[in-house]
CSV table of N, CA and C in Angstrom, one decimal:
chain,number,residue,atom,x,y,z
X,250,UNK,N,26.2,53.3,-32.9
X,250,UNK,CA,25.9,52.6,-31.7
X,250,UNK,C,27.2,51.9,-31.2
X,251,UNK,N,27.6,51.8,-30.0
X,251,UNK,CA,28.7,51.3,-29.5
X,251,UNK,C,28.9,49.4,-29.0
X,252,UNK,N,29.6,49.0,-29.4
X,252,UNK,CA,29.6,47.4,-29.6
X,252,UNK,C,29.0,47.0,-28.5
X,253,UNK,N,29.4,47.9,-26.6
X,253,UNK,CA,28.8,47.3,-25.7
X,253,UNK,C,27.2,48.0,-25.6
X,254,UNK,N,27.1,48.1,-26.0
X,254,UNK,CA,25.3,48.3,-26.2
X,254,UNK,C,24.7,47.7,-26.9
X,255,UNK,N,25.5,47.1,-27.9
X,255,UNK,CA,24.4,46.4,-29.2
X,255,UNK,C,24.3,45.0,-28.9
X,256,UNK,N,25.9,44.7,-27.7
X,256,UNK,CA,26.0,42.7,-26.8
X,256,UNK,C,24.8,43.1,-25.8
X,257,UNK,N,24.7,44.1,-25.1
X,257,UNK,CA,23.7,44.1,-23.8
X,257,UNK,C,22.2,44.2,-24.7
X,258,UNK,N,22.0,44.7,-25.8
X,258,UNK,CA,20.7,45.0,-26.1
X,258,UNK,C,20.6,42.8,-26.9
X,259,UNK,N,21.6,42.1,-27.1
X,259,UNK,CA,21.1,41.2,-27.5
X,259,UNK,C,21.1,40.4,-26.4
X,260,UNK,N,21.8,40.5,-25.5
X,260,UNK,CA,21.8,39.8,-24.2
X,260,UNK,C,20.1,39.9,-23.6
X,261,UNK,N,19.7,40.9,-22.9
X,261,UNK,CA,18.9,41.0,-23.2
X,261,UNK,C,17.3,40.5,-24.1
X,262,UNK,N,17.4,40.4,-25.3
X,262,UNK,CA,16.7,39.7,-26.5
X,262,UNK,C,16.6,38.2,-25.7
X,263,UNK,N,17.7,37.8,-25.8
X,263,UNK,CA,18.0,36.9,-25.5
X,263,UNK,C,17.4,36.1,-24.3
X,264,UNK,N,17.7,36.9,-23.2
X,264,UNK,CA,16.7,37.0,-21.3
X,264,UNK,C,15.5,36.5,-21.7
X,265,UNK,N,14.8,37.8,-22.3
X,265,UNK,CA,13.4,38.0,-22.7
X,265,UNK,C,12.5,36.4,-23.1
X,266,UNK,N,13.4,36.3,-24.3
X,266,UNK,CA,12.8,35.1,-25.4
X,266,UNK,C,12.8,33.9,-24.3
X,267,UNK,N,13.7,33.6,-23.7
X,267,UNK,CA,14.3,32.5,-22.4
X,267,UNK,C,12.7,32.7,-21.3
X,268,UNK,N,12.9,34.0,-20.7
X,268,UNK,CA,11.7,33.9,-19.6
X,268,UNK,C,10.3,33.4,-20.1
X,269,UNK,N,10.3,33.8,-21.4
X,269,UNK,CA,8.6,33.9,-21.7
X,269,UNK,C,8.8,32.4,-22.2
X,270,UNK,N,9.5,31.3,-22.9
X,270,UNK,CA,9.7,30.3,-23.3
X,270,UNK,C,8.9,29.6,-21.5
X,271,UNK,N,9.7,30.1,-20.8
X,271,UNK,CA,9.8,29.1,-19.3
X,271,UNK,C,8.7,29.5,-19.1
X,272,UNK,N,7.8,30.5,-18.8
X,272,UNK,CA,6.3,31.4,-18.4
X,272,UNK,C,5.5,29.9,-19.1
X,273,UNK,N,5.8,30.2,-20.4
X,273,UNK,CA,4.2,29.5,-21.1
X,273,UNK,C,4.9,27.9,-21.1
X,274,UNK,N,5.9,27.3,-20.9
X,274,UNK,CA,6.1,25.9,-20.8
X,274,UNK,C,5.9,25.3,-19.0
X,275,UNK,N,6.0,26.3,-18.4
X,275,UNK,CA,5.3,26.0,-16.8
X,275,UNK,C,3.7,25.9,-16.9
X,276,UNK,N,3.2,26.7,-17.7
X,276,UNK,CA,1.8,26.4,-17.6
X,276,UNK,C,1.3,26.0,-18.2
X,277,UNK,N,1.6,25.0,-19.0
X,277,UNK,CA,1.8,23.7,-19.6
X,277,UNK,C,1.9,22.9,-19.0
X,278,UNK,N,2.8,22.8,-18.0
X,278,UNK,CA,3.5,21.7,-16.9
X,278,UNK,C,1.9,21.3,-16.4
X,279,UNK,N,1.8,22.4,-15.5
X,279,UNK,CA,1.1,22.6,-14.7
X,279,UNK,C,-0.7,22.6,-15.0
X,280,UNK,N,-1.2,22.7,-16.3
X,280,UNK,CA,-2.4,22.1,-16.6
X,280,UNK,C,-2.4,20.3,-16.8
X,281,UNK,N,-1.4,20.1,-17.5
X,281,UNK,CA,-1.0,18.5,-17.6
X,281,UNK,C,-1.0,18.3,-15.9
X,282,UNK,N,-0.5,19.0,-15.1
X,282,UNK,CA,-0.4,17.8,-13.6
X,282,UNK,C,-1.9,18.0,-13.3
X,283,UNK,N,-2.7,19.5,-13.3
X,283,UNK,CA,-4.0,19.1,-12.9
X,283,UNK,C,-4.9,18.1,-13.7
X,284,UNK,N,-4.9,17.9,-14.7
X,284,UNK,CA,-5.4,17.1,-15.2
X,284,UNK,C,-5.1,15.7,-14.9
X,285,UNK,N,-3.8,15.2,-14.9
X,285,UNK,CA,-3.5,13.8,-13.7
X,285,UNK,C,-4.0,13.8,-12.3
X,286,UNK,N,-3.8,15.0,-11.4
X,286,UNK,CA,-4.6,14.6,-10.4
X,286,UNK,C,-6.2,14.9,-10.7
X,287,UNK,N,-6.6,15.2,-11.4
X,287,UNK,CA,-8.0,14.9,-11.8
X,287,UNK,C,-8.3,13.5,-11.4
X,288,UNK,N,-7.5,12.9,-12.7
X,288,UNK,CA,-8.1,11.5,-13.2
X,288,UNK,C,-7.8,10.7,-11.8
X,289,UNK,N,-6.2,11.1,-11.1
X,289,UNK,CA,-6.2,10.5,-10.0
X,289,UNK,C,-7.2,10.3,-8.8
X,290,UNK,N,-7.5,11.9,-8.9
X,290,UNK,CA,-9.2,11.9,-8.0
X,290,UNK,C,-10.1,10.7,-8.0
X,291,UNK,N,-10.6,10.5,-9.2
X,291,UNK,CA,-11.6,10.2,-10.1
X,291,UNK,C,-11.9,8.5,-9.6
X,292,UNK,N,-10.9,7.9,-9.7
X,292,UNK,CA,-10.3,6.3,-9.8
X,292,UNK,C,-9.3,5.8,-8.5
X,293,UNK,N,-9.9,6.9,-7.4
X,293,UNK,CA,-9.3,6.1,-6.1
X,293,UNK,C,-10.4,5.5,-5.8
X,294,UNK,N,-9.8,4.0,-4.7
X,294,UNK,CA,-10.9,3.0,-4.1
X,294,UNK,C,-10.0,3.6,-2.4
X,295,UNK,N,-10.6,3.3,-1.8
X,295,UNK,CA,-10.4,3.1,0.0
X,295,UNK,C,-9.9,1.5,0.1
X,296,UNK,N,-8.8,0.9,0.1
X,296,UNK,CA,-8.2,-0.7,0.3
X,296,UNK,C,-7.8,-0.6,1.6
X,297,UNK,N,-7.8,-2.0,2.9
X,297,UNK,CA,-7.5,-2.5,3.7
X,297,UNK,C,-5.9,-2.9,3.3
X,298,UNK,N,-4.8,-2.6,3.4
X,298,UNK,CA,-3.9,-3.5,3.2
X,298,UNK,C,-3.2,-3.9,4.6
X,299,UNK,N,-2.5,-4.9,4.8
X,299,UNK,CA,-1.2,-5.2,5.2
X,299,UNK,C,0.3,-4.9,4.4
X,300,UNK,N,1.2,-3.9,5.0
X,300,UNK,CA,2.2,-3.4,5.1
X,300,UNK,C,3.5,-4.0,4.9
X,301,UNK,N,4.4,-5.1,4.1
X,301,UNK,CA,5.0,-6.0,4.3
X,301,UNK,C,6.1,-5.4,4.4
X,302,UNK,N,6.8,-4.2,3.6
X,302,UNK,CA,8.1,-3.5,3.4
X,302,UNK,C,8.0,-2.4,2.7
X,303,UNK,N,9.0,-1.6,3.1
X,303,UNK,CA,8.5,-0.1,2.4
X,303,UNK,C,10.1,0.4,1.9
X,304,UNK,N,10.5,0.8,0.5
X,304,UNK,CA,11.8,1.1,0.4
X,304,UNK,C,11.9,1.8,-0.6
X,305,UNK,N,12.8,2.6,-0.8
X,305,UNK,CA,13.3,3.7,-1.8
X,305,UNK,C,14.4,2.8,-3.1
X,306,UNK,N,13.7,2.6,-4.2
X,306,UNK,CA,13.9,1.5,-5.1
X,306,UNK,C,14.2,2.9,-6.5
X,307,UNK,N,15.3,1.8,-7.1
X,307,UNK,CA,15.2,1.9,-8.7
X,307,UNK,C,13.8,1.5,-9.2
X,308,UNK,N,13.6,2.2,-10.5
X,308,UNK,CA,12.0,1.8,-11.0
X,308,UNK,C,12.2,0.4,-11.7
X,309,UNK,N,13.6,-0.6,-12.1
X,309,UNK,CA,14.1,-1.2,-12.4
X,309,UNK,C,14.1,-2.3,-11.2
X,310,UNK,N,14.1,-2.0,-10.9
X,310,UNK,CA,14.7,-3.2,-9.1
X,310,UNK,C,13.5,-3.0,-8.6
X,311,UNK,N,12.6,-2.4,-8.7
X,311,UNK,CA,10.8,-2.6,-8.0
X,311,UNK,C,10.5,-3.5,-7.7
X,312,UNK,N,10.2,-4.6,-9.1
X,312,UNK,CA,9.5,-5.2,-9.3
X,312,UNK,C,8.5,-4.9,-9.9
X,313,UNK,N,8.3,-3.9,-10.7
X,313,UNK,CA,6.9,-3.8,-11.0
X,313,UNK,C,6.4,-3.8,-12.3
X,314,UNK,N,5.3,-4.1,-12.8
X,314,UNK,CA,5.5,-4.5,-14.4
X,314,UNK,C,6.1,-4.1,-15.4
X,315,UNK,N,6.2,-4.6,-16.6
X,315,UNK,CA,7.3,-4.2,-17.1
X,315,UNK,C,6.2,-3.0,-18.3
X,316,UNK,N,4.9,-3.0,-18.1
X,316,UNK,CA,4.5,-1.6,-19.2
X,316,UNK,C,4.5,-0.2,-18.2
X,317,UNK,N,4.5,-0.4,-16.9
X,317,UNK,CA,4.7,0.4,-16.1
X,317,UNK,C,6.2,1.0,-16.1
X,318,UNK,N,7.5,0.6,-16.3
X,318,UNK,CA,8.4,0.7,-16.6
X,318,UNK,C,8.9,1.5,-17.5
X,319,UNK,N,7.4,1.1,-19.3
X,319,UNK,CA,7.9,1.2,-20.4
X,319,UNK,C,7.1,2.6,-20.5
X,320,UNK,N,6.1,3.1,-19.6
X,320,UNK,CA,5.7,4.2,-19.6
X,320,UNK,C,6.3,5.6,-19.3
X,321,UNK,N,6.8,4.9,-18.1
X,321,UNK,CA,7.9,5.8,-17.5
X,321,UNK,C,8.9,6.9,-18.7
X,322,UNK,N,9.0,8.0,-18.5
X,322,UNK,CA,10.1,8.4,-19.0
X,322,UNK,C,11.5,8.3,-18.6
X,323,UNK,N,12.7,8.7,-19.6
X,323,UNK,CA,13.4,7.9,-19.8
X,323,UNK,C,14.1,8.3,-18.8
X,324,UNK,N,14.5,9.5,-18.4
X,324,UNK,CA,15.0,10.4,-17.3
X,324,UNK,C,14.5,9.9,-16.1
X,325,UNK,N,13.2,9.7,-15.9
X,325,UNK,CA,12.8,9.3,-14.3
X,325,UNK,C,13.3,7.4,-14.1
X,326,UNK,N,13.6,6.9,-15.2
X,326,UNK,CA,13.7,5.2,-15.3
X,326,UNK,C,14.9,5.0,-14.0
X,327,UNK,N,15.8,6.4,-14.0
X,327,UNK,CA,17.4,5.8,-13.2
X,327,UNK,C,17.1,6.4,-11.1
X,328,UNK,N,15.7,7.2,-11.6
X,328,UNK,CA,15.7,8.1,-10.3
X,328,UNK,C,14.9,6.9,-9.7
X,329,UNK,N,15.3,7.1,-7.6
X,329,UNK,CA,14.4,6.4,-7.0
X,329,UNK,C,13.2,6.6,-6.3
X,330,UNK,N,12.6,5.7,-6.5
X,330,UNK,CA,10.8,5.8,-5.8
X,330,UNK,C,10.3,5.3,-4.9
X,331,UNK,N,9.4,5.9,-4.3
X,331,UNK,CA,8.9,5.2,-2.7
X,331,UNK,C,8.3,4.0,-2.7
X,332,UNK,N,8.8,2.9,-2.9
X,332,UNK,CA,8.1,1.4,-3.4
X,332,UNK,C,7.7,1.3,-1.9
X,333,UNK,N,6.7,0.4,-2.0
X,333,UNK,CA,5.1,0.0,-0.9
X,333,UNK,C,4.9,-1.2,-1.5
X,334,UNK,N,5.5,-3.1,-0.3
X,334,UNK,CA,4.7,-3.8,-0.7
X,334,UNK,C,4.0,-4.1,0.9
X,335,UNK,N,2.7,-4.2,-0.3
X,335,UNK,CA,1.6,-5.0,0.9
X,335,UNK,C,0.5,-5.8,0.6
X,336,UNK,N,0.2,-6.7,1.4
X,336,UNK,CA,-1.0,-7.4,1.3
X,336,UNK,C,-2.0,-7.0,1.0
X,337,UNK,N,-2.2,-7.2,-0.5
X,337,UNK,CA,-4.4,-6.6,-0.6
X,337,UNK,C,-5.0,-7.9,-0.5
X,338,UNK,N,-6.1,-7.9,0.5
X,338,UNK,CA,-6.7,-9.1,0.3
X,338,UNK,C,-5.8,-10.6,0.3
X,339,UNK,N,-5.9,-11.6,-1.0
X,339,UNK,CA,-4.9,-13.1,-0.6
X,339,UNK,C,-3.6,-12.4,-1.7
X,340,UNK,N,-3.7,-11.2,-2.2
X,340,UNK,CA,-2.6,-10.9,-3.3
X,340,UNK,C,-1.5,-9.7,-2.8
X,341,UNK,N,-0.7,-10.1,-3.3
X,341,UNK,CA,0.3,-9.4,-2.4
X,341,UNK,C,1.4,-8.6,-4.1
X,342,UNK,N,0.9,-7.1,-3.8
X,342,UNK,CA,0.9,-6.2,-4.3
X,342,UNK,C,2.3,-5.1,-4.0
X,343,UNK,N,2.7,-4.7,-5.3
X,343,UNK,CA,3.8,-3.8,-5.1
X,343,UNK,C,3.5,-2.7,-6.1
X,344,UNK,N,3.1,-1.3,-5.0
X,344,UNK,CA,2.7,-0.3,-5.1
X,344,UNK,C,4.0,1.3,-5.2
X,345,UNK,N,3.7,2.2,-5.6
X,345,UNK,CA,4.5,3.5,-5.8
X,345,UNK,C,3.5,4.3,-4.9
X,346,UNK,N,4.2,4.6,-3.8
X,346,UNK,CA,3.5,5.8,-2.8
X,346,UNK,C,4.0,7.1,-3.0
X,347,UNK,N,2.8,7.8,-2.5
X,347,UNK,CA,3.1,9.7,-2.7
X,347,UNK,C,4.0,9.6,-1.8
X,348,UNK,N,4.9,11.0,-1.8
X,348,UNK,CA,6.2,10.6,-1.2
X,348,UNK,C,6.0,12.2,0.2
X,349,UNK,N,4.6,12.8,0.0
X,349,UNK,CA,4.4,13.5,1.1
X,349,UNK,C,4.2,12.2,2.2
X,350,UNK,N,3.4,11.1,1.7
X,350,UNK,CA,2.9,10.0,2.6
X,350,UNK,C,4.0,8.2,2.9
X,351,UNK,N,5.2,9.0,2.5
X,351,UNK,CA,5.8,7.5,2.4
X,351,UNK,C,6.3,7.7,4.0
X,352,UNK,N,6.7,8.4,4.7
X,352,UNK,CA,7.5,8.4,5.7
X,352,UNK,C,6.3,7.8,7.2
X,353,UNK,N,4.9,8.4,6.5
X,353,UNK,CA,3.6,8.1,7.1
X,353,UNK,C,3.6,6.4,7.7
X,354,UNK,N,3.9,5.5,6.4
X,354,UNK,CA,3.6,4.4,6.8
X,354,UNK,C,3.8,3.0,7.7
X,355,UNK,N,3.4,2.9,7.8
X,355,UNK,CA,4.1,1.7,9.0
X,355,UNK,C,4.2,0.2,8.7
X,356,UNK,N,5.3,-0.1,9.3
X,356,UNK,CA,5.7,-1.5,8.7
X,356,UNK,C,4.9,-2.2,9.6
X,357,UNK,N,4.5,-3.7,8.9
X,357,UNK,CA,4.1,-4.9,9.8
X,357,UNK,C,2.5,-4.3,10.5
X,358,UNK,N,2.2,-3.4,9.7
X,358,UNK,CA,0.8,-3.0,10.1
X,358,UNK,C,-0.5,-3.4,9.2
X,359,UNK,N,-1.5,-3.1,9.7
X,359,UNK,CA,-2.7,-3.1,8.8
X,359,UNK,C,-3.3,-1.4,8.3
X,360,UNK,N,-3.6,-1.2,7.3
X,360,UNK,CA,-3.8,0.3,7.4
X,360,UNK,C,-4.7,0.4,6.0
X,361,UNK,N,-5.2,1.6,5.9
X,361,UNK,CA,-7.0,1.8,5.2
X,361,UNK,C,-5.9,2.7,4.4
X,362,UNK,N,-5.6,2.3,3.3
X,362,UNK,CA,-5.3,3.8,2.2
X,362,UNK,C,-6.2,4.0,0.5
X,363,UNK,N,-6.1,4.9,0.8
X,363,UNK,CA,-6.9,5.5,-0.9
X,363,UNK,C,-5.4,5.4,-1.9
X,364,UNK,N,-5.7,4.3,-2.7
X,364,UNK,CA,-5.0,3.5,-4.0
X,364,UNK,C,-6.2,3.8,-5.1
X,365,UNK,N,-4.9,4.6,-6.0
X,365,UNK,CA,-5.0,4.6,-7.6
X,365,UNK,C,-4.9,4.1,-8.7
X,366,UNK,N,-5.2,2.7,-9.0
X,366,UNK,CA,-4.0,2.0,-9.6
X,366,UNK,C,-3.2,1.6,-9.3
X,367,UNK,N,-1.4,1.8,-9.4
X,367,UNK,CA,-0.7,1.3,-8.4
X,367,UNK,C,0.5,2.3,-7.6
X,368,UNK,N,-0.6,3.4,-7.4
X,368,UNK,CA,-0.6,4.8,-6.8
X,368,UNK,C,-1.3,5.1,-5.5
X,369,UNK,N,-0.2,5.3,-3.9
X,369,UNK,CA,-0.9,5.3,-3.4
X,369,UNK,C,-1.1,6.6,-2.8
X,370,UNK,N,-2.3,7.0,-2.6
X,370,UNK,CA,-2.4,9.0,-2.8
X,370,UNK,C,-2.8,9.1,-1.0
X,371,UNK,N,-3.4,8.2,-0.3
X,371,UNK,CA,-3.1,8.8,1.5
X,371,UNK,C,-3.2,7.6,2.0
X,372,UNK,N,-3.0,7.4,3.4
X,372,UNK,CA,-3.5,6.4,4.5
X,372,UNK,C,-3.7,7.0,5.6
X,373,UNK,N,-4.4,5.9,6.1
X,373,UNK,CA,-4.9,5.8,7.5
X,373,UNK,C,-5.2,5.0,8.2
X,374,UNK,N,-4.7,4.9,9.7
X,374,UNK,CA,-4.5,4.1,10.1
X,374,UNK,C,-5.7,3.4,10.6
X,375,UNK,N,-5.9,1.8,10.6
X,375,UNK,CA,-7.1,0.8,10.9
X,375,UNK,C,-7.2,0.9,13.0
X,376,UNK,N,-6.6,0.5,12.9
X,376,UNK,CA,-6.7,0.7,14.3
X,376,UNK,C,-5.8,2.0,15.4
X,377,UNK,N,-6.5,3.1,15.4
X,377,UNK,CA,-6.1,4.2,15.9
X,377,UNK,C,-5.1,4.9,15.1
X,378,UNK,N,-4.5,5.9,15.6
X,378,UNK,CA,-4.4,6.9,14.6
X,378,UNK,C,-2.6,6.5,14.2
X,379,UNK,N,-2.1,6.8,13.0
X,379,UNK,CA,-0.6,6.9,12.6
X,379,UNK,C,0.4,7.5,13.8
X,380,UNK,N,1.5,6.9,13.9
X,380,UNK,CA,2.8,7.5,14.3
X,380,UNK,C,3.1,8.4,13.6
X,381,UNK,N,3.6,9.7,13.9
X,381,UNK,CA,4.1,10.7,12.8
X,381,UNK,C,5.8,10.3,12.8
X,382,UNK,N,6.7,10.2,12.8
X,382,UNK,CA,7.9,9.9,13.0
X,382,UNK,C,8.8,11.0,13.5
X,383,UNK,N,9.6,11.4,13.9
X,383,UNK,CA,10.2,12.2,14.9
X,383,UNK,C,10.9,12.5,13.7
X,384,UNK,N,11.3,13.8,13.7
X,384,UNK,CA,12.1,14.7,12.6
X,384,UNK,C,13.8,14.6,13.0
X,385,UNK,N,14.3,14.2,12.1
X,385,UNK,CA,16.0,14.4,12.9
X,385,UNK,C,16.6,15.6,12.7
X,386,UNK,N,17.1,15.5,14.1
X,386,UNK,CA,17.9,16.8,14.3
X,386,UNK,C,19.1,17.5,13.0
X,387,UNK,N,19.5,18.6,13.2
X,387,UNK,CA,20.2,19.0,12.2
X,387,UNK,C,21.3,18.8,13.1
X,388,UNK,N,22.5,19.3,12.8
X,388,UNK,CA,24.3,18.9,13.2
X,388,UNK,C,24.0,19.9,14.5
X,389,UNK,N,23.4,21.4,14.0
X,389,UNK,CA,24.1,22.3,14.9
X,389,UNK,C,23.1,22.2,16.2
X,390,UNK,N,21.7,21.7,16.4
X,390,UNK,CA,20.7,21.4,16.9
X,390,UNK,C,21.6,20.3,17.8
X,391,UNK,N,22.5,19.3,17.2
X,391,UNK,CA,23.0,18.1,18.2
X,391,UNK,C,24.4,18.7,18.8
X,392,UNK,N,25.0,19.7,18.4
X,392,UNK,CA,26.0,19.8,18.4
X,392,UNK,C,25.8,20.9,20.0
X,393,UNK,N,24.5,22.0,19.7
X,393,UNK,CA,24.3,22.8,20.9
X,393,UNK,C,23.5,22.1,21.9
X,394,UNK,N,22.9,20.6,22.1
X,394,UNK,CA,22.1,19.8,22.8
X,394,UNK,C,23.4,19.1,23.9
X,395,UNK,N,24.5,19.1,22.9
X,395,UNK,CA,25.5,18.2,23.5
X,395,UNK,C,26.2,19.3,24.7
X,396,UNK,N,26.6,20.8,24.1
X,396,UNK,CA,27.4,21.7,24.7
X,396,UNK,C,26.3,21.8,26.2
X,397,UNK,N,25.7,22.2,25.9
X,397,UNK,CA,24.5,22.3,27.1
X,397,UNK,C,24.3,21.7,28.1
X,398,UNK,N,24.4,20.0,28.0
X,398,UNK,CA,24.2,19.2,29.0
X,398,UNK,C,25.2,18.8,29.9
């Protein structure tokens, strides 16, 4: 056998062992997340809150408890998260929002969302319906808006 056939036949080997590793550790992943949104299902309430501020935080600079922190893995501890503080009731609460629904929310408002814990999974708005926010333009979108006019 010739040396470049025996590197491609291990290269190869090699591919193989790699894909099927990633196959069966994705569906792994992915029974663990259905099982969290399970439980997430399971253990939402419908809360009235007030809205106080809404910002893209260190999990460190949140504010938020410190076993919450200690649960966290260690990789996600430096990444940032859609922090939500608002008034529940006379207590004034600092929450991690889904981040399909962070752009959703409105400051200085009152708004009805389904809270997990200190997970918030949707909202809606109390009095009439949400602002969706206007998408920003891309460069070449402003750049042929400008040529045009």
């Amino acid at each position: 056998m010739s040396p470049f056939l025996t590197v491609l036949l291990i290269v190869l080997a090699v591919a193989v062992a790699v894909l099927a590793g990633l196959y069966f550790f994705g569906r792994k992943a992915q029974k663990k997340q259905e099982e969290q949104q399970a439980q997430i299902e399971a253990s939402k309430q419908l809360v009235s809150m007030l809205v106080i501020d809404k910002k893209r935080l260190k999990l460190k600079d949140a504010g938020l408890p410190q076993i919450v922190i200690d649960q966290t893995p260690k990789l996600l501890r430096g990444s940032k998260l859609p922090i939500v503080k608002a008034k529940i009731g006379p207590k004034i609460m600092t929450l991690i929002c889904d981040e399909k629904i962070f752009d959703l929310v409105p400051l200085k408002k009152e708004v009805k969302a389904e809270v997990s814990g200190i997970y918030i999974t949707s909202i809606r708005g109390l009095r009439g319906s949400l602002e969706t926010p206007k998408k920003k333009e891309g460069f070449f979108k402003r750049m042929k808006s400008k040529i045009t006019k």
